[in-house]
PDB file of C-alpha atoms in Angstrom:
ATOM      1  CA  MET A   6     -18.481  13.678  -4.476  1.00  0.00           C
ATOM      2  CA  ALA A   7     -18.338  11.933  -7.837  1.00  0.00           C
ATOM      3  CA  GLU A   8     -21.340  11.198  -9.989  1.00  0.00           C
ATOM      4  CA  GLN A   9     -22.989   7.816  -9.375  1.00  0.00           C
ATOM      5  CA  THR A  10     -22.601   5.716 -12.550  1.00  0.00           C
ATOM      6  CA  GLU A  11     -22.086   2.198 -11.178  1.00  0.00           C
ATOM      7  CA  LYS A  12     -24.853   0.013  -9.773  1.00  0.00           C
ATOM      8  CA  ALA A  13     -23.085  -0.334  -6.411  1.00  0.00           C
ATOM      9  CA  TYR A  14     -22.801   2.581  -3.956  1.00  0.00           C
ATOM     10  CA  LEU A  15     -19.608   4.592  -3.974  1.00  0.00           C
ATOM     11  CA  LYS A  16     -17.272   4.037  -1.042  1.00  0.00           C
ATOM     12  CA  GLN A  17     -17.344   6.597   1.713  1.00  0.00           C
ATOM     13  CA  PRO A  18     -14.104   8.355   2.760  1.00  0.00           C
ATOM     14  CA  LYS A  19     -12.438   6.543   5.660  1.00  0.00           C
ATOM     15  CA  VAL A  20     -12.244   8.149   9.145  1.00  0.00           C
ATOM     16  CA  PHE A  21      -9.297   6.105  10.517  1.00  0.00           C
ATOM     17  CA  LEU A  22      -6.162   8.169   9.807  1.00  0.00           C
ATOM     18  CA  CYS A  23      -3.422   6.053  11.452  1.00  0.00           C
ATOM     19  CA  SER A  24      -3.225   3.269   8.938  1.00  0.00           C
ATOM     20  CA  LYS A  25      -0.144   1.025   8.855  1.00  0.00           C
ATOM     21  CA  LYS A  26       0.214   1.265   5.074  1.00  0.00           C
ATOM     22  CA  SER A  27       3.004   3.549   3.971  1.00  0.00           C
ATOM     23  CA  GLY A  28       1.824   6.070   1.434  1.00  0.00           C
ATOM     24  CA  LYS A  29       4.863   6.039  -0.832  1.00  0.00           C
ATOM     25  CA  GLY A  30       4.178   8.221  -3.840  1.00  0.00           C
ATOM     26  CA  ARG A  31       0.666   8.934  -2.625  1.00  0.00           C
ATOM     27  CA  GLY A  32       1.023  12.593  -1.678  1.00  0.00           C
ATOM     28  CA  PRO A  33      -1.354  15.314  -2.728  1.00  0.00           C
ATOM     29  CA  VAL A  34      -1.357  16.269  -6.410  1.00  0.00           C
ATOM     30  CA  LYS A  35      -0.466  19.870  -7.281  1.00  0.00           C
ATOM     31  CA  VAL A  36      -2.069  21.354 -10.405  1.00  0.00           C
ATOM     32  CA  GLU A  37      -1.350  24.826 -11.732  1.00  0.00           C
ATOM     33  CA  ILE A  38      -4.398  26.652 -13.140  1.00  0.00           C
ATOM     34  CA  ALA A  39      -4.274  29.076 -16.076  1.00  0.00           C
ATOM     35  CA  SER A  40      -4.729  32.034 -13.696  1.00  0.00           C
ATOM     36  CA  GLY A  41      -1.392  31.158 -12.035  1.00  0.00           C
ATOM     37  CA  ASN A  42      -2.857  29.771  -8.810  1.00  0.00           C
ATOM     38  CA  LEU A  43      -1.738  26.430  -7.455  1.00  0.00           C
ATOM     39  CA  LEU A  44      -4.545  23.972  -6.775  1.00  0.00           C
ATOM     40  CA  VAL A  45      -3.867  21.037  -4.426  1.00  0.00           C
ATOM     41  CA  LEU A  46      -5.991  17.930  -4.891  1.00  0.00           C
ATOM     42  CA  ASP A  47      -6.307  15.266  -2.199  1.00  0.00           C
ATOM     43  CA  SER A  48      -6.546  12.279  -4.524  1.00  0.00           C
ATOM     44  CA  ARG A  49      -4.803  11.054  -7.636  1.00  0.00           C
ATOM     45  CA  PRO A  50      -6.638  10.948 -10.956  1.00  0.00           C
ATOM     46  CA  PRO A  51      -8.205   7.564 -11.782  1.00  0.00           C
ATOM     47  CA  LYS A  52      -5.940   5.101 -13.579  1.00  0.00           C
ATOM     48  CA  LYS A  53      -6.720   4.346 -17.192  1.00  0.00           C
ATOM     49  CA  PRO A  54      -8.607   1.096 -17.772  1.00  0.00           C
ATOM     50  CA  SER A  55      -6.222  -1.679 -18.835  1.00  0.00           C
ATOM     51  CA  LYS A  56      -8.870  -3.791 -20.638  1.00  0.00           C
ATOM     52  CA  CYS A  57      -9.996  -0.963 -22.945  1.00  0.00           C
ATOM     53  CA  PRO A  58      -8.987  -1.510 -26.601  1.00  0.00           C
ATOM     54  CA  PHE A  59      -8.513   2.248 -27.107  1.00  0.00           C
ATOM     55  CA  THR A  60      -6.470   3.252 -24.021  1.00  0.00           C
ATOM     56  CA  GLY A  61      -5.296  -0.100 -22.577  1.00  0.00           C
ATOM     57  CA  ASN A  62      -2.984  -2.877 -23.693  1.00  0.00           C
ATOM     58  CA  VAL A  63      -5.584  -5.062 -25.483  1.00  0.00           C
ATOM     59  CA  SER A  64      -5.314  -5.657 -29.215  1.00  0.00           C
ATOM     60  CA  ILE A  65      -8.294  -6.635 -31.330  1.00  0.00           C
ATOM     61  CA  ARG A  66      -7.631  -9.584 -33.611  1.00  0.00           C
ATOM     62  CA  GLY A  67      -9.768 -12.309 -35.063  1.00  0.00           C
ATOM     63  CA  ARG A  68     -13.538 -12.021 -35.416  1.00  0.00           C
ATOM     64  CA  ILE A  69     -15.599  -8.819 -35.575  1.00  0.00           C
ATOM     65  CA  ILE A  70     -19.196  -9.611 -34.625  1.00  0.00           C
ATOM     66  CA  ALA A  71     -22.426  -7.607 -34.499  1.00  0.00           C
ATOM     67  CA  GLY A  72     -25.237  -8.394 -32.084  1.00  0.00           C
ATOM     68  CA  THR A  73     -27.795  -7.029 -29.620  1.00  0.00           C
ATOM     69  CA  CYS A  74     -27.139  -6.291 -25.938  1.00  0.00           C
ATOM     70  CA  HIS A  75     -29.234  -8.836 -24.063  1.00  0.00           C
ATOM     71  CA  SER A  76     -28.093  -8.098 -20.512  1.00  0.00           C
ATOM     72  CA  ALA A  77     -26.152  -5.194 -19.013  1.00  0.00           C
ATOM     73  CA  LYS A  78     -26.383  -6.181 -15.335  1.00  0.00           C
ATOM     74  CA  MET A  79     -22.733  -7.063 -14.749  1.00  0.00           C
ATOM     75  CA  ASN A  80     -20.013  -4.571 -13.859  1.00  0.00           C
ATOM     76  CA  ARG A  81     -18.320  -3.506 -17.167  1.00  0.00           C
ATOM     77  CA  THR A  82     -19.506  -6.680 -18.902  1.00  0.00           C
ATOM     78  CA  ILE A  83     -22.539  -7.261 -21.151  1.00  0.00           C
ATOM     79  CA  ILE A  84     -24.128 -10.308 -22.794  1.00  0.00           C
ATOM     80  CA  VAL A  85     -24.432  -9.999 -26.592  1.00  0.00           C
ATOM     81  CA  ARG A  86     -27.137 -12.160 -28.189  1.00  0.00           C
ATOM     82  CA  ARG A  87     -26.755 -13.323 -31.791  1.00  0.00           C
ATOM     83  CA  ASN A  88     -29.777 -14.838 -33.544  1.00  0.00           C
ATOM     84  CA  TYR A  89     -29.254 -17.214 -36.462  1.00  0.00           C
ATOM     85  CA  LEU A  90     -31.073 -19.897 -38.473  1.00  0.00           C
ATOM     86  CA  HIS A  91     -29.980 -23.543 -38.492  1.00  0.00           C
ATOM     87  CA  PHE A  92     -31.017 -25.767 -41.416  1.00  0.00           C
ATOM     88  CA  ILE A  93     -32.632 -29.155 -40.591  1.00  0.00           C
ATOM     89  CA  LYS A  94     -31.881 -31.484 -43.521  1.00  0.00           C
ATOM     90  CA  LYS A  95     -34.608 -34.011 -42.726  1.00  0.00           C
ATOM     91  CA  TYR A  96     -37.442 -31.472 -42.816  1.00  0.00           C
ATOM     92  CA  GLN A  97     -35.874 -29.054 -45.334  1.00  0.00           C
ATOM     93  CA  ARG A  98     -36.610 -26.142 -42.979  1.00  0.00           C
ATOM     94  CA  TYR A  99     -34.798 -23.744 -40.703  1.00  0.00           C
ATOM     95  CA  GLU A 100     -35.026 -23.417 -36.949  1.00  0.00           C
ATOM     96  CA  LYS A 101     -34.234 -20.336 -34.896  1.00  0.00           C
ATOM     97  CA  ARG A 102     -31.224 -20.518 -32.621  1.00  0.00           C
ATOM     98  CA  HIS A 103     -29.205 -18.020 -30.635  1.00  0.00           C
ATOM     99  CA  SER A 104     -25.822 -17.717 -28.951  1.00  0.00           C
ATOM    100  CA  ASN A 105     -24.828 -15.535 -25.991  1.00  0.00           C
ATOM    101  CA  ILE A 106     -21.356 -13.926 -25.999  1.00  0.00           C
ATOM    102  CA  PRO A 107     -20.035 -12.054 -22.939  1.00  0.00           C
ATOM    103  CA  ALA A 108     -18.105  -8.907 -23.875  1.00  0.00           C
ATOM    104  CA  HIS A 109     -16.181  -6.290 -21.882  1.00  0.00           C
ATOM    105  CA  VAL A 110     -17.468  -2.715 -22.010  1.00  0.00           C
ATOM    106  CA  SER A 111     -15.036   0.197 -21.611  1.00  0.00           C
ATOM    107  CA  PRO A 112     -16.230   2.906 -19.177  1.00  0.00           C
ATOM    108  CA  ALA A 113     -16.315   5.266 -22.178  1.00  0.00           C
ATOM    109  CA  PHE A 114     -19.448   3.506 -23.495  1.00  0.00           C
ATOM    110  CA  ARG A 115     -22.963   3.666 -22.074  1.00  0.00           C
ATOM    111  CA  VAL A 116     -24.693   0.423 -23.155  1.00  0.00           C
ATOM    112  CA  LYS A 117     -28.307  -0.435 -22.327  1.00  0.00           C
ATOM    113  CA  GLU A 118     -30.340  -3.560 -23.053  1.00  0.00           C
ATOM    114  CA  GLY A 119     -31.558  -3.575 -26.641  1.00  0.00           C
ATOM    115  CA  ASP A 120     -28.674  -1.554 -28.069  1.00  0.00           C
ATOM    116  CA  HIS A 121     -26.918  -2.916 -31.152  1.00  0.00           C
ATOM    117  CA  VAL A 122     -23.174  -3.390 -30.523  1.00  0.00           C
ATOM    118  CA  ILE A 123     -20.155  -4.342 -32.594  1.00  0.00           C
ATOM    119  CA  ILE A 124     -17.634  -6.486 -30.673  1.00  0.00           C
ATOM    120  CA  GLY A 125     -14.139  -7.602 -31.563  1.00  0.00           C
ATOM    121  CA  GLN A 126     -12.183 -10.648 -30.428  1.00  0.00           C
ATOM    122  CA  CYS A 127      -9.185 -10.132 -28.174  1.00  0.00           C
ATOM    123  CA  ARG A 128      -7.086 -12.118 -25.694  1.00  0.00           C
ATOM    124  CA  PRO A 129      -8.960 -13.726 -22.759  1.00  0.00           C
ATOM    125  CA  LEU A 130      -9.882 -10.982 -20.315  1.00  0.00           C
ATOM    126  CA  SER A 131     -11.426 -13.302 -17.731  1.00  0.00           C
ATOM    127  CA  LYS A 132     -12.673 -16.899 -17.466  1.00  0.00           C
ATOM    128  CA  THR A 133     -15.476 -16.305 -20.013  1.00  0.00           C
ATOM    129  CA  VAL A 134     -14.852 -12.907 -21.659  1.00  0.00           C
ATOM    130  CA  ARG A 135     -12.928 -12.914 -24.946  1.00  0.00           C
ATOM    131  CA  PHE A 136     -14.564  -9.971 -26.743  1.00  0.00           C
ATOM    132  CA  ASN A 137     -14.481  -6.192 -26.358  1.00  0.00           C
ATOM    133  CA  VAL A 138     -17.123  -3.641 -27.362  1.00  0.00           C
ATOM    134  CA  LEU A 139     -15.939  -1.453 -30.240  1.00  0.00           C
ATOM    135  CA  LYS A 140     -19.055   0.466 -31.239  1.00  0.00           C
ATOM    136  CA  VAL A 141     -22.554   1.053 -29.764  1.00  0.00           C
ATOM    137  CA  ILE A 142     -25.596   1.851 -31.909  1.00  0.00           C
ATOM    138  CA  PRO A 143     -28.364   3.042 -29.541  1.00  0.00           C
ATOM    139  CA  ASP A 144     -31.746   1.271 -29.746  1.00  0.00           C
ATOM    140  CA  GLY A 145     -34.179   3.239 -31.890  1.00  0.00           C
ATOM    141  CA  SER A 146     -31.588   5.114 -33.915  1.00  0.00           C
ATOM    142  CA  SER A 147     -32.030   5.207 -37.661  1.00  0.00           C
ATOM    143  CA  SER A 148     -28.612   3.729 -38.581  1.00  0.00           C
ATOM    144  CA  GLY A 149     -29.051   0.020 -39.244  1.00  0.00           C
ATOM    145  CA  ALA A 150     -32.092  -0.517 -37.093  1.00  0.00           C
ATOM    146  CA  LYS A 151     -35.424  -1.943 -38.184  1.00  0.00           C
ATOM    147  CA  LYS A 152     -38.303   0.422 -38.877  1.00  0.00           C
ATOM    148  CA  ALA A 153     -40.755   0.582 -36.014  1.00  0.00           C
ATOM    149  CA  PHE A 154     -44.505   0.474 -36.576  1.00  0.00           C
ATOM    150  CA  SER A 155     -46.001   3.967 -36.569  1.00  0.00           C
ATOM    151  CA  GLY A 156     -49.700   4.439 -35.876  1.00  0.00           C
ATOM    152  CA  ILE A 157     -51.995   6.192 -38.347  1.00  0.00           C
TER     153      ILE A 157
END
């Protein structure tokens, strides 16, 4: 069986063989190997993701934003947190604020909480998602991350 990468369990193969659906174009796939043998596969290869900016039909236009992955609990969607300072004129001081931006993650990326990501604006992919992940900088890597405290 395939490797488990999603949070939900993979679907088990069905036992009922007399389904009413007609399998037009759903026959077994024949692949020829370099040795000359013919290999017959039962299932078709997975379709390419349509919401991926690299393989799908989504164009990146507008803003390019950097932030930190705050939550990676949704299926192929993360929450990117951006921290910023807002100036209060009355007190002549800044206050900390943040904004959460949902972004679609292509299956090619492995994003965990705490990773730094670069996201680009695209057409609306769902009710709330308008950004796509373009680059992932793993947490703790030396490129662009803060220096961590090292003990003596």
